């Protein structure tokens, strides 16, 4: 199909892409962030808006990324340059690839710290170090874990080492081989957790909390957070999905595989909610305790339940596995770029990147102890990395991708790559041209503070309507319809 580049690496197995991309998207975002955000933004209404964002923005942009990756066959920088040139556009669009690569690197710099928490909690739950008699007691354990830079640094360094070793082993021998057993393992552990939650006595309350759509609870801030999270959870605009798409064989359908990944990601987030909230409710705790939800409230809840100790180990193991399969995808783009464009052997590239990563992540790690006072504009390094990536770079990158795929690349090129049935392709194009970019713009402006707290989410409904009108008018003018 695409004549512009020869693939160097391809997934070996039929499920290679789906497993690796699901491994990328299912991560701390699903098991740590999604539950606590749902708790903070009021449950079902937030879940519904999040699902809408996944459908209206996440999935279309994800398809575009995989299509661009496969057609351009390379790291984000090279792939985007190739597809842009193929369409007669400026090679400068590769700047989008640079931003994505940087974004993946920056996310990983703070992600290894949270992943480090997960591994250290796995260790604590195995060695009996997670005992307290109140949430405050659990919070003290959490604080103590953070306070010692040597301790915290040890765990994040461990995650960095594991990540770089897998990536250094290559696309098939490292990434594909590891996700082939880690992903089924993860699903199995999640299933155990849910069965356990069913017998916890809080299941009905948990289901109710997640799926009772109370619109009164919905706020503008909740809508915007849902949109940002849709990007984060699907690993968009960070080079991960695009690069994995570059390894997708021609014979596999982009829309089917991508949709499978997005559905799996969403299911895991919901299932994580179903595993966590019942346990929280069964112990009479509050769901809105924020980022500490799974590190403070949850261990305390487990401690009060039969078999809780075993399930706790399973939970933190699951968290560590989910984090690792995401971590490798964040840095693959950079390693692939060094390898392909600069001829640096993969293993050496991985260790080189690993050293730089370790330095930056150490700064992020120090935000919790020695560097707690190193703040600029009210944020320390950890918060800056999180803020810059999920609130600014991801929306901006997603916007760029939507504009590129919707307006600038050739319509036929996209149609060939995606392989969607005609009506669905028309729908995809409509969404990626009008709905996704405008919705992203709203989030982006909010992140910059222009919309302030007074944003009324109902304005978002105007976005698809405006898109339909514009599309209808332009179709009439250009005779686009018969194409
Ligand atoms: N999707 C991952 C998660 O939910 C995070 C991620 C972001 C992974 C960007 C890769 C790239 O945890």
PDB file of N, CA, C and O in Angstrom, residues 55 164-165 172 174-175 361 425 450 471:
ATOM      1  N   UNK A  55     -14.726   8.477  22.628  1.00  0.00           N
ATOM      2  CA  UNK A  55     -15.341   8.212  21.328  1.00  0.00           C
ATOM      3  C   UNK A  55     -15.133   9.376  20.355  1.00  0.00           C
ATOM      4  O   UNK A  55     -14.759   9.175  19.202  1.00  0.00           O
ATOM      5  N   UNK A 164      14.367   0.240  30.347  1.00  0.00           N
ATOM      6  CA  UNK A 164      15.381   0.368  29.320  1.00  0.00           C
ATOM      7  C   UNK A 164      15.901  -1.007  28.882  1.00  0.00           C
ATOM      8  O   UNK A 164      16.264  -1.185  27.724  1.00  0.00           O
ATOM      9  N   UNK A 165      15.922  -1.973  29.802  1.00  0.00           N
ATOM     10  CA  UNK A 165      16.382  -3.305  29.376  1.00  0.00           C
ATOM     11  C   UNK A 165      15.425  -3.893  28.355  1.00  0.00           C
ATOM     12  O   UNK A 165      15.853  -4.470  27.354  1.00  0.00           O
ATOM     13  N   UNK A 172      10.646  -6.886  18.774  1.00  0.00           N
ATOM     14  CA  UNK A 172      10.080  -8.235  18.921  1.00  0.00           C
ATOM     15  C   UNK A 172      10.642  -8.949  20.147  1.00  0.00           C
ATOM     16  O   UNK A 172       9.895  -9.524  20.939  1.00  0.00           O
ATOM     17  N   UNK A 174      12.109  -7.733  22.792  1.00  0.00           N
ATOM     18  CA  UNK A 174      11.925  -7.079  24.085  1.00  0.00           C
ATOM     19  C   UNK A 174      10.460  -6.765  24.332  1.00  0.00           C
ATOM     20  O   UNK A 174       9.813  -7.370  25.182  1.00  0.00           O
ATOM     21  N   UNK A 175       9.947  -5.812  23.538  1.00  0.00           N
ATOM     22  CA  UNK A 175       8.587  -5.332  23.800  1.00  0.00           C
ATOM     23  C   UNK A 175       7.546  -6.426  23.575  1.00  0.00           C
ATOM     24  O   UNK A 175       6.757  -6.754  24.457  1.00  0.00           O
ATOM     25  N   UNK A 361      14.411  12.094  35.834  1.00  0.00           N
ATOM     26  CA  UNK A 361      13.457  11.494  36.764  1.00  0.00           C
ATOM     27  C   UNK A 361      13.937  11.650  38.206  1.00  0.00           C
ATOM     28  O   UNK A 361      13.136  11.711  39.129  1.00  0.00           O
ATOM     29  N   UNK A 425     -15.826   5.876   7.205  1.00  0.00           N
ATOM     30  CA  UNK A 425     -14.709   6.759   6.873  1.00  0.00           C
ATOM     31  C   UNK A 425     -15.190   8.210   6.816  1.00  0.00           C
ATOM     32  O   UNK A 425     -14.529   9.119   7.335  1.00  0.00           O
ATOM     33  N   UNK A 450      -7.595  30.622  30.080  1.00  0.00           N
ATOM     34  CA  UNK A 450      -8.397  31.655  29.436  1.00  0.00           C
ATOM     35  C   UNK A 450      -9.885  31.507  29.729  1.00  0.00           C
ATOM     36  O   UNK A 450     -10.632  32.457  29.701  1.00  0.00           O
ATOM     37  N   UNK A 471     -19.052  21.465   7.437  1.00  0.00           N
ATOM     38  CA  UNK A 471     -18.790  20.349   6.535  1.00  0.00           C
ATOM     39  C   UNK A 471     -19.818  20.316   5.401  1.00  0.00           C
ATOM     40  O   UNK A 471     -19.490  20.125   4.243  1.00  0.00           O
TER      41      UNK A 471
END
